[in-house]
Tab-separated table of C-alpha atoms in Angstrom:
chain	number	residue	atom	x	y	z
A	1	UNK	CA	10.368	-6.423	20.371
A	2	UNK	CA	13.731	-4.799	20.615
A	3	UNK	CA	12.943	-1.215	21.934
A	4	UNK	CA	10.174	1.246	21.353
A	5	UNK	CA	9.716	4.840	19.609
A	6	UNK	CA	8.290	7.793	21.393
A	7	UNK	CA	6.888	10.677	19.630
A	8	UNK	CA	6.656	14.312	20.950
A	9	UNK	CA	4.252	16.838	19.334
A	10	UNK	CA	4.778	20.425	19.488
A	11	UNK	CA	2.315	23.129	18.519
A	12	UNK	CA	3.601	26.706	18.139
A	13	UNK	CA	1.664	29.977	18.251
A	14	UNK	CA	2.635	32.642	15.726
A	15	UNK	CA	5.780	31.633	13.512
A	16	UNK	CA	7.555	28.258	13.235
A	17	UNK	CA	10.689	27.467	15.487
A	18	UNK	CA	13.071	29.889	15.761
A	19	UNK	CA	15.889	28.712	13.979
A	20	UNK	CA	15.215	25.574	11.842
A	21	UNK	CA	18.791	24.828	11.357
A	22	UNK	CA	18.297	23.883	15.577
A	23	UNK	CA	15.032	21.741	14.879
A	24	UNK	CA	16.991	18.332	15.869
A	25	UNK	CA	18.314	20.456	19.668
A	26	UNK	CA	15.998	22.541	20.320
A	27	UNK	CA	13.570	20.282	22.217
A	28	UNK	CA	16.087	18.186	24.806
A	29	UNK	CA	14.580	14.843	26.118
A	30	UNK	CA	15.670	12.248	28.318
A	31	UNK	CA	14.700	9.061	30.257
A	32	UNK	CA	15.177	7.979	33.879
A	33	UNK	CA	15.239	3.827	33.256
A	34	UNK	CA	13.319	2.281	36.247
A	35	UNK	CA	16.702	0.819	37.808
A	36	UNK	CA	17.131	5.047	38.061
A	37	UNK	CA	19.849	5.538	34.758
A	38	UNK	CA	19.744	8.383	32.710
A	39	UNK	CA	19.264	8.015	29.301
A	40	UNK	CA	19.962	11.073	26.693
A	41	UNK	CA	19.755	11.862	23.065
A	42	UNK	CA	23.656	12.360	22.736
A	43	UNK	CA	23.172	15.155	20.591
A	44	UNK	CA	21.405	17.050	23.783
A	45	UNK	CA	23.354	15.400	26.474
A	46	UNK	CA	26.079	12.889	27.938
A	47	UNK	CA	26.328	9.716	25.664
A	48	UNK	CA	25.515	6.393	27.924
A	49	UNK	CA	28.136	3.675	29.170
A	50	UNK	CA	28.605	0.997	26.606
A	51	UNK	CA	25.821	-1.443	26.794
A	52	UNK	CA	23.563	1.455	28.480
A	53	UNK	CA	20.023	1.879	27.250
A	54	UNK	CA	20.089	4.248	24.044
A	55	UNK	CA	17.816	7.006	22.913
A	56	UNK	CA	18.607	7.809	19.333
A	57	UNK	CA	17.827	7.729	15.315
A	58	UNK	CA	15.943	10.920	16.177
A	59	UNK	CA	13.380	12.512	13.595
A	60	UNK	CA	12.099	15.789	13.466
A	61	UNK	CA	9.612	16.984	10.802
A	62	UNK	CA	6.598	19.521	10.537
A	63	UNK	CA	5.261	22.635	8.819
A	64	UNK	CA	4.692	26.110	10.346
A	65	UNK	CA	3.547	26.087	13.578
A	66	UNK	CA	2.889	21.992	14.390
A	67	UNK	CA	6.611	19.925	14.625
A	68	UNK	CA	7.325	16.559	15.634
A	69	UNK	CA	9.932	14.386	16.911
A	70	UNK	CA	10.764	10.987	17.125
A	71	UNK	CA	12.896	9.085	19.164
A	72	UNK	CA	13.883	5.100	18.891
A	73	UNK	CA	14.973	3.736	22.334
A	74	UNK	CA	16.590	0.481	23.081
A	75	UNK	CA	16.177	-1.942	24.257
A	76	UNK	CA	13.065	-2.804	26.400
A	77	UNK	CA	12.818	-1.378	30.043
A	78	UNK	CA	13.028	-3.546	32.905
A	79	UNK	CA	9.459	-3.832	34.254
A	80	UNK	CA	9.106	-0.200	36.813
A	81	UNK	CA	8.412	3.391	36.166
A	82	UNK	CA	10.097	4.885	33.542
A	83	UNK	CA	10.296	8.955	33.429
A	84	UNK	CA	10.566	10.797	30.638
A	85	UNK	CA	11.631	14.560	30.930
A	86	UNK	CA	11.223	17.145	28.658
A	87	UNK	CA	12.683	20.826	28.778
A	88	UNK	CA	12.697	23.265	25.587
A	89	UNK	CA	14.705	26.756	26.948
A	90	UNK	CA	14.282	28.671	24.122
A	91	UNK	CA	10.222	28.504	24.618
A	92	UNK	CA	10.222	28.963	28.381
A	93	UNK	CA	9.847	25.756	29.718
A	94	UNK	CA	11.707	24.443	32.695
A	95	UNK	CA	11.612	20.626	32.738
A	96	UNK	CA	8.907	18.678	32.982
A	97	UNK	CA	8.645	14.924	33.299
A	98	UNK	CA	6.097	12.097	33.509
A	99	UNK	CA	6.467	8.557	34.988
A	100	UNK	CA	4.523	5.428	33.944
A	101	UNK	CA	4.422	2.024	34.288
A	102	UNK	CA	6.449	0.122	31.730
A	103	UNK	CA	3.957	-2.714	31.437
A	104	UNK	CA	2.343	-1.765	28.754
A	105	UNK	CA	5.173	-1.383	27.196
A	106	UNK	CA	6.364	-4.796	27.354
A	107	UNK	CA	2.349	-6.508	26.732
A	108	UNK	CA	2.369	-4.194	23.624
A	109	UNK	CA	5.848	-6.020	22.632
A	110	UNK	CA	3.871	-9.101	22.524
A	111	UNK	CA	1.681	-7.872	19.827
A	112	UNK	CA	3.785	-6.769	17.713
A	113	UNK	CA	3.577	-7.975	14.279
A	114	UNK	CA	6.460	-9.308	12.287
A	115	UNK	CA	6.778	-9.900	8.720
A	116	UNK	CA	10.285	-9.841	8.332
A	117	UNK	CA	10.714	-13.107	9.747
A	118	UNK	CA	7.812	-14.569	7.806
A	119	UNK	CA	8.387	-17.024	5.372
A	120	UNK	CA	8.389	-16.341	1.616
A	121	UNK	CA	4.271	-16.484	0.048
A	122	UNK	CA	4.448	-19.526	-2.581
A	123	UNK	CA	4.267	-17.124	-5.312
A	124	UNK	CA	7.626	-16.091	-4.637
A	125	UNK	CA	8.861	-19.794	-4.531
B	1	UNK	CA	15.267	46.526	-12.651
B	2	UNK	CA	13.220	43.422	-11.933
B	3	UNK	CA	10.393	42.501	-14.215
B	4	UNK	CA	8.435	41.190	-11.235
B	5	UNK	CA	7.254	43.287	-8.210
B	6	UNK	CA	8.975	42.547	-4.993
B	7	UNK	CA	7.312	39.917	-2.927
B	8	UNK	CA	4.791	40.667	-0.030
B	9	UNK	CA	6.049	39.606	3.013
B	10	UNK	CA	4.506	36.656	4.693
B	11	UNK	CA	1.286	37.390	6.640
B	12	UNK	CA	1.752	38.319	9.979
B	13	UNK	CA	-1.665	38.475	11.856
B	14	UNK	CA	-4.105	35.476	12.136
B	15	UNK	CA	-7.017	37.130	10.078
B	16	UNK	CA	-5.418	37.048	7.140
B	17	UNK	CA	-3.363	33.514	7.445
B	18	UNK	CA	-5.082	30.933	5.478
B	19	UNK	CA	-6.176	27.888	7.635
B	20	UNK	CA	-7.835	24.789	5.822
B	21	UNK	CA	-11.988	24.586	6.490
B	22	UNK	CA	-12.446	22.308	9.532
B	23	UNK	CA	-13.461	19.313	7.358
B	24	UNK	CA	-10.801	19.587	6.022
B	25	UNK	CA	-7.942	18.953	8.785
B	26	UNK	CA	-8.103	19.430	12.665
B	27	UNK	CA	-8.434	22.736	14.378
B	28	UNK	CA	-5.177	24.842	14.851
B	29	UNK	CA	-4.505	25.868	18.612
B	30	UNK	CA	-5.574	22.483	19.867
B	31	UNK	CA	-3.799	19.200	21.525
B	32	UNK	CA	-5.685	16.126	20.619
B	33	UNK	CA	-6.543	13.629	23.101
B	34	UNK	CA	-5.907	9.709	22.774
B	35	UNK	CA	-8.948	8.130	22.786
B	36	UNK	CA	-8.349	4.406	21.958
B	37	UNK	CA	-4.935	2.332	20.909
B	38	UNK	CA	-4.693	-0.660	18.232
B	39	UNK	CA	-8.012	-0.398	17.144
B	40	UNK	CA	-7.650	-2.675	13.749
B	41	UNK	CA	-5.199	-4.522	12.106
B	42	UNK	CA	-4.354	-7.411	9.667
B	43	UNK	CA	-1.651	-9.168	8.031
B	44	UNK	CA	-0.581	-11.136	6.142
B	45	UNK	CA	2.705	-13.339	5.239
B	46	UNK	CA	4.406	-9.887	3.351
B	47	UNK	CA	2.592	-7.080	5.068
B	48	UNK	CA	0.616	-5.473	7.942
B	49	UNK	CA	-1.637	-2.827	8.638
B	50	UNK	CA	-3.010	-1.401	11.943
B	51	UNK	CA	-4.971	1.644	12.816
B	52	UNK	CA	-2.718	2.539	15.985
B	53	UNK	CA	-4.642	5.259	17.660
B	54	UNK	CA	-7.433	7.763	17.176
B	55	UNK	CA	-6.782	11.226	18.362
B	56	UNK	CA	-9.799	13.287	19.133
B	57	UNK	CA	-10.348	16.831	18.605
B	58	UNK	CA	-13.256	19.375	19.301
B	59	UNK	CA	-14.670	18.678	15.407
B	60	UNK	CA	-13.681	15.732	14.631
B	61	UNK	CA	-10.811	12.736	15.083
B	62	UNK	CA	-7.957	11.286	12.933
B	63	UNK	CA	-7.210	7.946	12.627
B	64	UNK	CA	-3.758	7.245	12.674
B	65	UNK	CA	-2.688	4.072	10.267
B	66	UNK	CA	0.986	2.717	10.169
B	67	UNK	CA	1.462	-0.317	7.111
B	68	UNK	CA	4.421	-2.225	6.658
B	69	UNK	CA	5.432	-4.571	3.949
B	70	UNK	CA	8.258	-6.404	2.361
B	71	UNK	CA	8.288	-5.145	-0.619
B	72	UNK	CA	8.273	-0.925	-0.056
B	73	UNK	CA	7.962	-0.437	-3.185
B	74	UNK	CA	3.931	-0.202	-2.974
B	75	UNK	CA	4.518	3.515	-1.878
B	76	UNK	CA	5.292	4.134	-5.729
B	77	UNK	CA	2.818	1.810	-7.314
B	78	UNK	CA	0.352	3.841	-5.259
B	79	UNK	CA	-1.141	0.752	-3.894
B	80	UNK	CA	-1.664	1.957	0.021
B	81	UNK	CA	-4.370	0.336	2.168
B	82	UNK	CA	-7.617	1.512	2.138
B	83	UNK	CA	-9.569	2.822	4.855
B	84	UNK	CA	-13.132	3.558	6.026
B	85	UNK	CA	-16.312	4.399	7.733
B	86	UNK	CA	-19.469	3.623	8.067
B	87	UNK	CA	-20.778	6.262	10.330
B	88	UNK	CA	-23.604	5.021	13.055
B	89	UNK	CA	-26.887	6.054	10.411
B	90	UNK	CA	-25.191	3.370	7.930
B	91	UNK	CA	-23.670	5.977	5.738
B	92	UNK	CA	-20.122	4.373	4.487
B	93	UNK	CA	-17.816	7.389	4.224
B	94	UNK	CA	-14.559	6.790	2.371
B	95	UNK	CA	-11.042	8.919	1.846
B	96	UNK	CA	-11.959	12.010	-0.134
B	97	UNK	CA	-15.380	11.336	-1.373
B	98	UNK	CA	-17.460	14.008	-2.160
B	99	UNK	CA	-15.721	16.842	-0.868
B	100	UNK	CA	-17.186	19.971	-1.628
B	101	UNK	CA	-14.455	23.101	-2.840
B	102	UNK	CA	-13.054	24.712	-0.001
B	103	UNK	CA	-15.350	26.670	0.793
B	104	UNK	CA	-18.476	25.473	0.570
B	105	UNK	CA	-19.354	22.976	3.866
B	106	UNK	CA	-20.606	19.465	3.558
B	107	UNK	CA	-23.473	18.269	3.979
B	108	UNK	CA	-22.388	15.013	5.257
B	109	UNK	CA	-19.162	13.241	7.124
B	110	UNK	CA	-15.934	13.740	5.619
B	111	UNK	CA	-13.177	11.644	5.779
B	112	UNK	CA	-9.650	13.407	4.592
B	113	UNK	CA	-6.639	11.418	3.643
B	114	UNK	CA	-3.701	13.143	5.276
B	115	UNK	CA	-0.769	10.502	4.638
B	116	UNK	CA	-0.422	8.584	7.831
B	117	UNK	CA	-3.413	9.381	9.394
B	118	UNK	CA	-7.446	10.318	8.402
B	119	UNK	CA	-9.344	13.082	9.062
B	120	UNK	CA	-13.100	12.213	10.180
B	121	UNK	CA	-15.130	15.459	10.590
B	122	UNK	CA	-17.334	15.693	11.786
B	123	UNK	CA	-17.670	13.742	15.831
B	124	UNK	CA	-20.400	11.212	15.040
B	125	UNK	CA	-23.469	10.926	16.683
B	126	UNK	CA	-24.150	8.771	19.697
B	127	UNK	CA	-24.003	4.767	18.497
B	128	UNK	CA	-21.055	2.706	16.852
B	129	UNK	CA	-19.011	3.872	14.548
B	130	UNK	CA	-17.198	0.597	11.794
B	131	UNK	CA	-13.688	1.149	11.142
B	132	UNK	CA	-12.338	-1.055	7.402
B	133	UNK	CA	-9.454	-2.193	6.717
B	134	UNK	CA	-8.247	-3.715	3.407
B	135	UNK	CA	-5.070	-3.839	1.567
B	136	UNK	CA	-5.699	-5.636	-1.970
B	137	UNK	CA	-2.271	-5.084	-3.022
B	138	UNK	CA	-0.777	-7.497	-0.594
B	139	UNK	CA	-3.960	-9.911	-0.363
B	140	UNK	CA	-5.183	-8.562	3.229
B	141	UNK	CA	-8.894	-8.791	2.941
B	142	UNK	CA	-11.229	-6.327	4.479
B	143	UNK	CA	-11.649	-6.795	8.173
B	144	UNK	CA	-13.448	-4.597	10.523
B	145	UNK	CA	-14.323	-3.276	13.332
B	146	UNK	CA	-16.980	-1.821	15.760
B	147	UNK	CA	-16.577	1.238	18.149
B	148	UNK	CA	-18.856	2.851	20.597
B	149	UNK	CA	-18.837	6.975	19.536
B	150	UNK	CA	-19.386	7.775	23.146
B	151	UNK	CA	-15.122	7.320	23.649
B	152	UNK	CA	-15.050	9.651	21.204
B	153	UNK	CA	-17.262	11.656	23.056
B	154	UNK	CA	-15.457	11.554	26.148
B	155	UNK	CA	-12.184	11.884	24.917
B	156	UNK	CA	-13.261	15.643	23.361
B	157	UNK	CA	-14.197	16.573	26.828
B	158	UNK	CA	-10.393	16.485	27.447
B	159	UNK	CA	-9.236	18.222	24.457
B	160	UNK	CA	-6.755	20.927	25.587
B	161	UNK	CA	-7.415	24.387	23.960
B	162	UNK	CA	-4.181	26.443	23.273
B	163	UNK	CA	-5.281	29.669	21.596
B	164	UNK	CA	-8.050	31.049	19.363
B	165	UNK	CA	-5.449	32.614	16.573
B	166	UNK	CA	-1.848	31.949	16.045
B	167	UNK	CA	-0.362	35.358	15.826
B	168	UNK	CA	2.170	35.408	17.689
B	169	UNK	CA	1.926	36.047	21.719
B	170	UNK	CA	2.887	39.756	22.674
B	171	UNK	CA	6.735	39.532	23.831
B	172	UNK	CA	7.104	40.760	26.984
């Protein structure tokens, strides 16, 4: 309801990334909002304007040869296209991006389920 | 002098890298394709559990299954939800049952508990596939639900294949 996670999958040939100290920069990603701002993972690029969309609390995990990363980006896009853009130098690929239509996006918002907010079962009355 | 010999160094070429049998996790060299979103889920007043995708690969699918709850503490009183199958012939196939030793292939469908997602190997049959759900620890009953294998189907038809080994490419 507040923002949405994106997950990027990685599958190496041969050994596991190159330096695993670099596992949370290696792999640069980045947003084009559909009003056209750019959104980056400070750690890879130019922090936003205050109040700016965000793209951060980044995860990386995985084993030899398979990695993963995860993203949390707030809030909500505006309904539009919404790009994302990957590059990752170190593996020879130039950028590549993908645009899609934010809503589904925003009707999967509406299903989200909340517990948080739930109130307490009786037993714990 | 060292009592024990010096370490071998890690295996370098793909013949002799040890890769888990098929049925046992999907195939290396391969990107999965999506085949279906929110397939199941239920909840209660404390938690929730949803089967958010299934990923399809050339020998099977995984079932990816996020669960939330109030209390997290159900991660260490190993009280997870519980997830099945019952595979279009009526056969109910649950997490790790009857899997054979590593070697030796099974007979029937296998369904692999990897964490956050299962393994279901092999691709069923043409017919419907029934996902369960249940999650006794936090009073969600078992709900269910139906799914035609031919999106499964489909969605190995666009499995992208990588590479046959993983040795690493020659450097040019």
């Amino acid at each position: 309801m507040t923002g949405f996670g994106i997950k990027l999958s990685a599958m190496l040939r041969g050994d596991s990334l190159d330096d695993p100290s670099r596992r949370f920069t290696a792999v640069r990603m980045g947003l084009v909002w559909p009003d056209g701002t750019k959104v980056f993972d400070p750690r890879t690029g130019p922090a936003g304007a205050a109040g700016s969309p965000r793209l951060g609390s980044r995860h990386g995990y995985g084993a030899t040869g398979e990695y993963s990363w995860e993203w949390w980006v707030a809030p909500l896009p505006p309904q539009g296209d919404l790009t994302v853009v990957v590059d990752w130098a170190e593996r020879g690929f130039g950028e590549a991006r993908a645009s899609f239509d934010t809503a589904d996006l925003l009707s999967a918002s509406a299903r989200v389920i909340s517990i948080t907010s739930a109130e307490p079962d009786a037993s714990e009355a | 002098m060292p009592l024990l010999p010096e370490p071998e160094p890690p295996a370098r070429d793909s013949a002799s890298r040890y890769r888990d049998p098929e049925w046992e996790s999907p195939p290396w060299g391969e990107i999965p394709k999506i085949a279906a979103v929110d397939l199941l889920e239920a909840s209660s007043r404390t938690a929730a559990v949803r089967v958010t995708a299934v990923r399809v690969n050339s020998s099977g699918c995984q079932f990816d299954v996020r669960a939330l709850a109030k209390d997290n503490a159900w991660r260490l009183r190993d009280e997870a939800p519980r997830f099945g199958i019952v595979w279009p012939d009526a056969t109910v196939v649950l997490p790790d049952a009857g899997l054979p030793a590593a070697t030796d292939q099974p007979e029937g469908p296998c369904l692999v508990d990897r964490g956050d997602s299962y393994w279901l190997w092999p691709l069923p049959p043409p017919g419907k596939l029934t996902l369960l759900l249940d999650w006794p620890a936090m009073g969600i009953q078992e709900t269910t639900t139906e799914i035609d294998t031919r999106i499964l189907s489909e969605a190995r038809a666009e499995v992208v294949h990588l590479w046959d080994d993983d040795s690493s490419p020659a450097s040019s």
